[in-house]
Backbone as a ProteinNet text record, in pm:
[ID]
protein_1_A
[PRIMARY]
VVQATSRGGFASAQAAFSGSSVGVSSASAQVAAAHAAVARAEADFHKTEIDLDRAKQLRAAHAMPQDRLDAAQIAYDGSKAALAQARAQLAFAHDARRSAETRVKEAQGRLSQTAPVGPQIAAAEANAALAHARVQSAQAALDLARLQLSYTKILAPVDGWASKLVAHAGQFTA
[TERTIARY]
124.7	12	113.4	208.4	301.4	346.6	395	445.8	374.5	232.8	161.3	170.4	118.8	58.1	172.2	297.3	435.1	464.8	451	444.1	348.7	214	125.3	138.2	166.6	199.5	299.4	414.4	503	497.6	408.7	345.3	239.2	177.8	92.3	120.8	228.6	321.9	366.5	458	506.4	399.4	326.3	223.6	189.5	115.8	104	230.6	350	465.8	480.1	458.9	430.6	349.6	204.5	71.8	131.2	192.9	192.7	320.5	417	526.4	425.3	332.3	252.1	191.8	144.5	54.9	131.2	256.9	386.6	375.6	386.1	437.7	275.6	166.9	56.1	28.8	61	73.1	116.4	243.5	400.1	317.3	257.1	216.4	72.4	6.9	-145.3	-40.2	67.4	152.9	190.2	242.1	280.4	166.1	86.3	-28.5	-90.9	-70	-138.5	-53.5	70.9	130.9	107.3	159	32.6	-31.7	-151.7	-284.9	-247.4	-170.6	-147.4	-110.2	6.6	84.9	-13.3	-102	-202	-304.9	-343.1	-457.3	-404.8	-261.6	-169.4	-167.3	-119.8	-87.2	-289.7	-318.2	-498.8	-508.8	-524	-535.6	-446.2	-323	-244.3	-307.3	-364.2	-390.1	-540.7	-623.1	-757.9	-755.3	-622.5	-590.1	-548.6	-467.6	-420.5	-566.2	-615	-759.1	-849.5	-877.8	-948.5	-903.6	-781.4	-697.2	-692.6	-707.6	-709.5	-886.8	-958.6	-1126.4	-1165.7	-1087.9	-1117	-999.9	-933.1	-859.7	-991.2	-993.6	-1111.8	-1230.9	-1317	-1417.3	-1424.1	-1263.3	-1278.6	-1287.8	-1187.1	-1251.6	-1346.6	-1435.3	-1606.5	-1556.1	-1456.3	-1423.3	-1501.1	-1556.7	-1583.3	-1717.6	-1809.3	-1944	-1903.5	-2033.6	-2017.2	-1992.7	-2100.1	-2151.4	-2011.5	-1906.3	-1756.9	-1686.2	-1697.4	-1599.9	-1684.2	-1787.9	-1873.8	-1789.1	-1768.3	-1723.7	-1641.7	-1542.7	-1406.4	-1373.3	-1438.9	-1469.4	-1471.4	-1580.2	-1647	-1533.6	-1457	-1359	-1225.4	-1230.9	-1109.7	-1138.5	-1277.4	-1306.2	-1327.3	-1328.7	-1350.1	-1182.4	-1114	-1006.1	-871.8	-969.8	-883.9	-933.9	-1093	-1165.2	-1078.6	-1029.6	-971.9	-797.5	-763.4	-634.5	-635.6	-746.9	-749.2	-763.1	-841.1	-887.5	-781.1	-698.6	-588.8	-462.6	-473.1	-353.8	-398.6	-512.5	-595.2	-578.8	-581.3	-574.6	-400.7	-403	-212	-153.4	-229.1	-229.8	-288.2	-387.4	-431	-379	-306.8	-216.9	-89.1	-18.7	100	106.6	-64.9	-106.5	-101.3	-140	-197.8	-54.7	39.4	159.6	217.3	210.2	286	195	60.1	16.3	30.6	63	78.5	244	340.3	466.6	447.6	349.4	352.6	312.6	222.1	163.5	291.8	390.7	539.6	606.4	560.1	711.1	597.3	503.1	420.7	432.5	392.3	449.5	555.3	652.6	788.9	837.7	740.8	741.7	710.2	532.9	535.9	594.2	700	787.3	851.8	928	1061.4	1017.6	894.6	806.6	825.8	753.6	768.6	831.3	990.6	1072.1	1143.5	1144.8	1258.5	1115.4	1058.9	986.7	1065.8	1205.8	1230.3	1283.4	1315.5	1340.7	1210.9	1107.7	969.3	949.9	930.7	896	1026.3	1152.7	1228	1186	1131.1	1109.2	976.6	857.6	761.5	750.7	872.7	923.5	985.5	1062.6	1155.4	1032.3	925.2	836.5	765.8	696.6	640.3	702	861.9	958.4	961	957.6	961.8	825.6	746.1	600.9	581.4	606.9	646.4	734.6	847.2	949.4	877.1	786	723.7	620	522.5	450.6	537.6	621.2	731.1	714.8	809.5	845.9	684.5	594.9	495.1	397.5	461	393	507.7	633.9	734.8	704.3	678	657	498.3	412.3	265.2	297.2	405.4	439.9	505.7	623	680.1	586	512.6	388.1	295.8	260.9	154	273.6	379.7	474.3	513.1	538.1	522.4	420.3	306.9	123.7	162.6	220.5	130.9	267.2	356.2	466.1	371.5	259.2	214.5	110.2	97.1	-1	98.4	70	101.3	-4.2	67.9	12.3	9.9	-74.8	-74.3	-31.9	12.5	86.2	-62.9	-156.7	-268.5	-355.8	-449	-624.1	-587	-652.2	-667.7	-672.2	-642.5	-647	-549.8	-475.6	-374.7	-386.3	-295.3	-308.7	-229.6	-109.2	-22.6	19.2	2.1	18.4	178.7	256.6	341.9	376.7	285.8	259.5	141.7	155.6	16.8	-10.8	-116.9	-187.5	-30.4	-37.2	86.2	222.1	276.2	375.6	494.3	602.9	690.4	711.3	735.2	800.6	892.1	975.6	1138.7	1125.5
-156.8	11.1	114.4	111.1	248	251	157.7	179.2	246.1	167.3	233.8	359.3	424.8	521.9	612.1	590.6	636.5	697.6	613.1	587.9	706.9	654.1	749.2	914.9	958.4	1054.8	1120.7	1072.6	1096.3	1133.1	1024	1060.7	1220.2	1185.2	1320.7	1431.2	1406.1	1548.1	1606.9	1515.7	1548.6	1590.3	1540.7	1625	1740.3	1759.6	1906.4	1995.5	1934.5	2042.8	2102.4	1962.8	1967.3	2122.1	2073.2	2133	2297.7	2302.9	2468.1	2520.4	2467.9	2506.8	2540.1	2475	2503.6	2617.6	2644	2769.5	2868.4	2842.3	2985.9	3019	2941.3	2998.7	3043.5	2984.2	3040.7	3189.9	3199	3341.9	3425.8	3377.1	3519.8	3498.3	3446.9	3445.4	3588.9	3576.9	3642.1	3795.3	3799	3941.6	4025.1	3933.6	3961	4030.3	3940.2	3994.4	4126.2	4135.2	4288.7	4374.1	4351.3	4464.7	4541.3	4421.1	4475.1	4558	4498.1	4578.6	4690.9	4716.6	4836.8	4975.4	4889	4949.6	5049	4894.1	4975.1	5059.4	5064.8	5160.4	5291.7	5328.3	5427.1	5511.2	5406.8	5507.2	5554.1	5482.4	5514.6	5640.4	5649.2	5764.9	5874.8	5865.9	5964.3	6002	5958.6	6003.6	6071.7	5998.6	6075.5	6191.3	6228.7	6310.4	6432	6423.1	6498.4	6535.6	6499.7	6467.8	6551.1	6559.5	6634.4	6799	6770.4	6914	6941.4	6937.3	6984.1	7041.8	6920.4	6976.7	7089.6	7137.4	7249.5	7386.7	7318.6	7457.8	7491.1	7411.5	7476.7	7493.9	7440.2	7490.7	7619.3	7633.6	7792.9	7868.6	7830.5	7912.8	7941.8	7837.6	7835.3	7779.8	7692	7603.7	7472.2	7432.3	7306.4	7281.2	7202.1	7238.9	7117.7	7161.7	7132.4	6959.5	6928	6775.5	6677	6750.3	6677.4	6694.6	6809.4	6834.4	6736.4	6694.9	6609	6443.9	6461.3	6298.7	6268.8	6395.6	6379.4	6365.1	6432.8	6415.5	6242.2	6182.2	6072.1	6006.1	5984.2	5895.1	5930.9	6023.9	6073.8	5998.7	6005.2	5922.2	5815.4	5764.4	5592	5552.3	5618.8	5543.1	5568.8	5712.5	5686.1	5581.5	5534.3	5420.8	5308.7	5245.9	5150.9	5127.4	5252.2	5240.5	5219.4	5271.5	5190.5	5034.4	5007.8	4877.5	4802.5	4849.2	4757.5	4773	4866.2	4888	4756	4754.8	4646.7	4553.5	4535.6	4363.8	4317.5	4440.3	4431.9	4374.9	4458	4406.8	4277.8	4249.7	4114.9	3988.9	4039.4	3913.4	3876.4	4020.3	3964.7	3929	3917.3	3902.6	3738	3726.9	3551.6	3499.6	3562.5	3498.4	3433.8	3590.5	3542.2	3462.2	3419.1	3321	3198.2	3163	3055.5	3027.8	3125.5	3085.8	3062.3	3091.3	3035.7	2852.7	2875.5	2728.9	2579.8	2680.3	2603.5	2578.2	2665.6	2648.3	2557.5	2553.7	2492.1	2287.6	2330.4	2146.1	2155.9	2204.3	2177.1	2127.2	2168.3	2141.7	2031.8	1993.1	1853.9	1796.5	1824	1675.8	1641.3	1739.6	1756.6	1641.4	1718.7	1606.5	1462.8	1428.2	1279.2	1242.9	1264.6	1216.9	1155.1	1143.8	982.9	903.1	859.2	663.3	602.4	556	443.2	434.2	522.5	545.9	534.5	596.3	563.6	412.9	365	204	117.1	137.5	60.3	65.2	185.1	190.9	144.3	88.5	24.6	-73	-142.4	-308.4	-269.2	-228.7	-274.7	-288.1	-184.9	-182.2	-291.8	-322.9	-456.2	-618.1	-555.8	-714.8	-684.2	-595.3	-560.2	-631.2	-549.7	-635	-755.1	-826.9	-991.6	-1037.1	-978.1	-1053.9	-1030.9	-954.8	-908.1	-1045.6	-1059.9	-1174	-1283	-1320.7	-1450.7	-1457.2	-1342.6	-1353.6	-1370	-1372.3	-1339.9	-1466.6	-1538	-1685.7	-1810.5	-1747.6	-1822.8	-1783.2	-1706.8	-1679.8	-1708.4	-1755.1	-1842	-1957	-2039	-2135.1	-2212.1	-2126.4	-2131.8	-2169.3	-2048.6	-2046.5	-2167.5	-2187.2	-2360.8	-2495.8	-2435.5	-2576.4	-2601.6	-2432.1	-2410.7	-2478.1	-2443.2	-2441.9	-2599.5	-2665	-2828.9	-2931.2	-2814.2	-2860	-2879.3	-2789.4	-2756.4	-2883.9	-2938.6	-3083.9	-3237.9	-3292.7	-3419.4	-3525	-3621.9	-3688	-3854.4	-3928.8	-4061.2	-4132.5	-4234	-4324.1	-4426.2	-4457.8	-4556	-4487.1	-4511.3	-4422.3	-4545.9	-4462.6	-4521.2	-4435.9	-4538.7	-4442.8	-4426.2	-4282.5	-4294.4	-4338.3	-4445.7	-4453.8	-4343.2	-4366.9	-4296.7	-4166	-4089.6	-3970.9	-3844.3	-3871.4	-3810.6	-3679.1	-3602.6	-3502.7	-3405.3	-3311.3	-3243.6	-3104.8	-3065.9	-2927.9	-2805.3	-2734.3	-2628.3	-2659.5	-2797.6	-2817.7	-2874.3	-2791.8	-2795.9	-2912.4	-2985.7	-3091.1	-3059.5	-3183.9	-3123.6	-3255.1
-28.9	5.5	46.7	97.6	124.7	-52	-70.3	-225	-332.1	-344.7	-469.8	-414.3	-307.3	-249.3	-294	-275.6	-295.5	-356.3	-498.9	-662.1	-696.9	-660.6	-721.1	-675.6	-498.6	-517.6	-592.7	-616.1	-704.5	-811.6	-928.5	-1035.2	-1036	-912.7	-950.9	-944.9	-814.2	-791	-917.7	-967.6	-1113.7	-1206.9	-1220.4	-1331.8	-1280.6	-1156.1	-1110.3	-1180.5	-1139.7	-1187.9	-1314.7	-1384.1	-1575.9	-1585.8	-1552.7	-1575.6	-1521.6	-1395.9	-1378.8	-1467.6	-1483.6	-1619.2	-1740.4	-1759.3	-1878.7	-1876	-1741.7	-1709.1	-1735.4	-1661.1	-1648.9	-1810.7	-1882.1	-2018	-2087.2	-2035.7	-2086.7	-2042.8	-1950.1	-1835.1	-1903.6	-1957.6	-1993.6	-2135.6	-2211.6	-2325.8	-2353.7	-2231.9	-2194.2	-2180.6	-2081.4	-2047.4	-2188.8	-2277	-2363.6	-2455.5	-2493.3	-2557.3	-2498.9	-2359.6	-2296	-2311.3	-2283.9	-2350.9	-2476.4	-2607	-2681.5	-2739.6	-2643.7	-2648.9	-2538.6	-2449.3	-2403.4	-2495.5	-2614.4	-2673.7	-2781.9	-2874.3	-2922.9	-2871.3	-2744.5	-2699.7	-2695	-2613.9	-2596.1	-2724.2	-2867.7	-3017.6	-3037.1	-2997.1	-3036.5	-2982.3	-2868.5	-2733.9	-2793	-2824.8	-2891.8	-3017.8	-3086.6	-3208.1	-3186.8	-3094.6	-3011.3	-3017.9	-2920.9	-2827	-2930.2	-3038.4	-3101.2	-3234.9	-3306.7	-3301.2	-3225.9	-3105.5	-3081.2	-3031.4	-2976.9	-2999	-3125.8	-3242.8	-3373.3	-3387.8	-3356.8	-3393.9	-3297.7	-3151.3	-3057.1	-3155.3	-3190.5	-3242.1	-3424.5	-3460.3	-3570.7	-3561.8	-3408.1	-3384.6	-3352.1	-3264.4	-3258.7	-3323.9	-3433.6	-3536.7	-3622.8	-3643.4	-3691	-3788.1	-3807.8	-3921.8	-3938.4	-3819.4	-3806.2	-3738.9	-3773.6	-3682.2	-3572.4	-3476.6	-3354.7	-3317.3	-3415.1	-3377.6	-3432.2	-3489.9	-3548.3	-3428.7	-3338.2	-3249.1	-3124.8	-3131.6	-2998.3	-3079.5	-3177.5	-3238.6	-3199.6	-3187.2	-3150.3	-3023.8	-2936.6	-2789.5	-2720.9	-2835.7	-2781.8	-2808.3	-2928.9	-2969.5	-2914.2	-2824.8	-2737.6	-2580.1	-2572.3	-2417.2	-2470	-2553.1	-2568.6	-2543.3	-2657	-2670.5	-2512.2	-2421.7	-2296.2	-2230.8	-2218.4	-2149.1	-2183.3	-2334.8	-2345.5	-2307.2	-2340.8	-2258.5	-2138.1	-2031.6	-1899.6	-1922.4	-1986.4	-2000.3	-2023.8	-2110.8	-2152.8	-2049.6	-1941.4	-1786.4	-1716.3	-1753	-1618.5	-1638.3	-1767.7	-1815.4	-1794.8	-1833.4	-1789.1	-1696.5	-1604.5	-1435.4	-1372.7	-1452	-1415.4	-1474	-1614.6	-1672.3	-1569.1	-1569.3	-1430.7	-1303.1	-1244	-1157.7	-1182.1	-1310.2	-1339.8	-1302.2	-1396.4	-1419.6	-1313.4	-1148.1	-1042.2	-972.4	-1011	-942.1	-1000.6	-1137.9	-1179.7	-1123	-1128.8	-1072.6	-941.8	-869.9	-690	-715	-835.1	-837.7	-866.9	-948.5	-945.6	-894.6	-806	-672	-578.5	-559.4	-482.3	-536	-657.1	-686.6	-680.4	-721.2	-696.6	-497.7	-457.4	-283.6	-289.8	-379.2	-339.8	-413.1	-512.8	-629.1	-498	-447.5	-366.3	-225.9	-160.7	-85.7	-125.8	-220.3	-280.9	-356.7	-354.6	-426.1	-335.6	-266.9	-185.6	-190	-269.5	-273.1	-236.5	-297.9	-238	-84.1	-2.4	140	187.6	135	201.2	194	73.9	96.3	155	171.7	259.9	383.3	407.2	570.8	588.5	514.3	567.8	533	488.7	452.1	560.1	621.4	754.8	859.6	850.2	973.5	978.4	822.1	828.5	888.5	823.9	894.4	1015.6	1139.3	1279.5	1305.4	1236.4	1298.1	1269.3	1204.3	1154.1	1275.4	1336.6	1423.7	1534.7	1570.6	1708.7	1724.5	1605.8	1620.7	1624	1544.9	1593.7	1708.3	1795.9	1987.5	2040	1977.8	2085.4	2051.5	1990.8	1928.3	2008.8	2029.2	2092.3	2248.5	2312.3	2451.9	2512.9	2430.7	2430.6	2404	2321.2	2349.7	2464	2525.9	2640.6	2775.6	2775.1	2858	2872.1	2768.3	2774.3	2780.4	2790.8	2825.2	2972.4	3002.1	3168.7	3215.5	3179.9	3214.6	3222.3	3102.5	3128.1	3235.5	3307.9	3412.6	3546	3556.1	3660.6	3739.7	3576.6	3596.2	3652.9	3721.2	3770.8	3744.3	3616.8	3600.2	3652.9	3692.6	3719.3	3571.9	3570.3	3459	3418.2	3543.8	3486.4	3598.2	3555.1	3629.7	3770.5	3832.6	3979.4	4073.7	4244	4390.1	4391.5	4491.9	4533.4	4680.5	4750.9	4892.5	4962.8	4935.2	5005.9	4917.2	4971.7	4924.9	4969.9	4888.2	4939.4	4935.4	4830.7	4838.2	4841.9	4925.1	4941.4	4894.6	4901.5	4807.8	4881.7	4829.1	4854	4844	4844.2	4852.9	4696.4	4697.1	4547.2	4572.1	4398.9	4371.1	4331.5	4311.9	4251.5	4093.7
[MASK]
++++++++++++++++++++++++++++++++++++++++++++++++++++++++++++++++++++++++++++++++++++++++++++++++++++++++++++++++++++++++++++++++++++++++++++++++++++++++++++++++++++++++++++++

């Protein structure tokens, strides 16, 4: 049982370590994608900022209708929100990667705890051998006690009556 449990625990720990390592790779890819999304959102934000400034100048000069300034303002606000969202997703991706790295360290710890499978099995076999030896010792002690008990009975070689008793109750015989 110990052998099967130890080997199973070791295999399980190896699988958890492997899976956690893949999780770190995936989380790192998500971080890279989030960085790219932030860069794109920053570029879009910068463009809408420039467009809004230009629209304000043109509106101040009465060269543009109000609805186009409003559209530029809405585009600016949208790109600002998209940039905030991209930055939040980047922070989330960093947290996910740290979490995945922590799971790898936990899996490494479980793997190192279950790695000494051989010594665990040897210790269990030694405990089983010790228990077997104790059972044999107890059986020998029981056999000796039964033998000594048999010495306490005096048996006549033939049935009959004892007429002259040499031994009386409570006396020791040699």
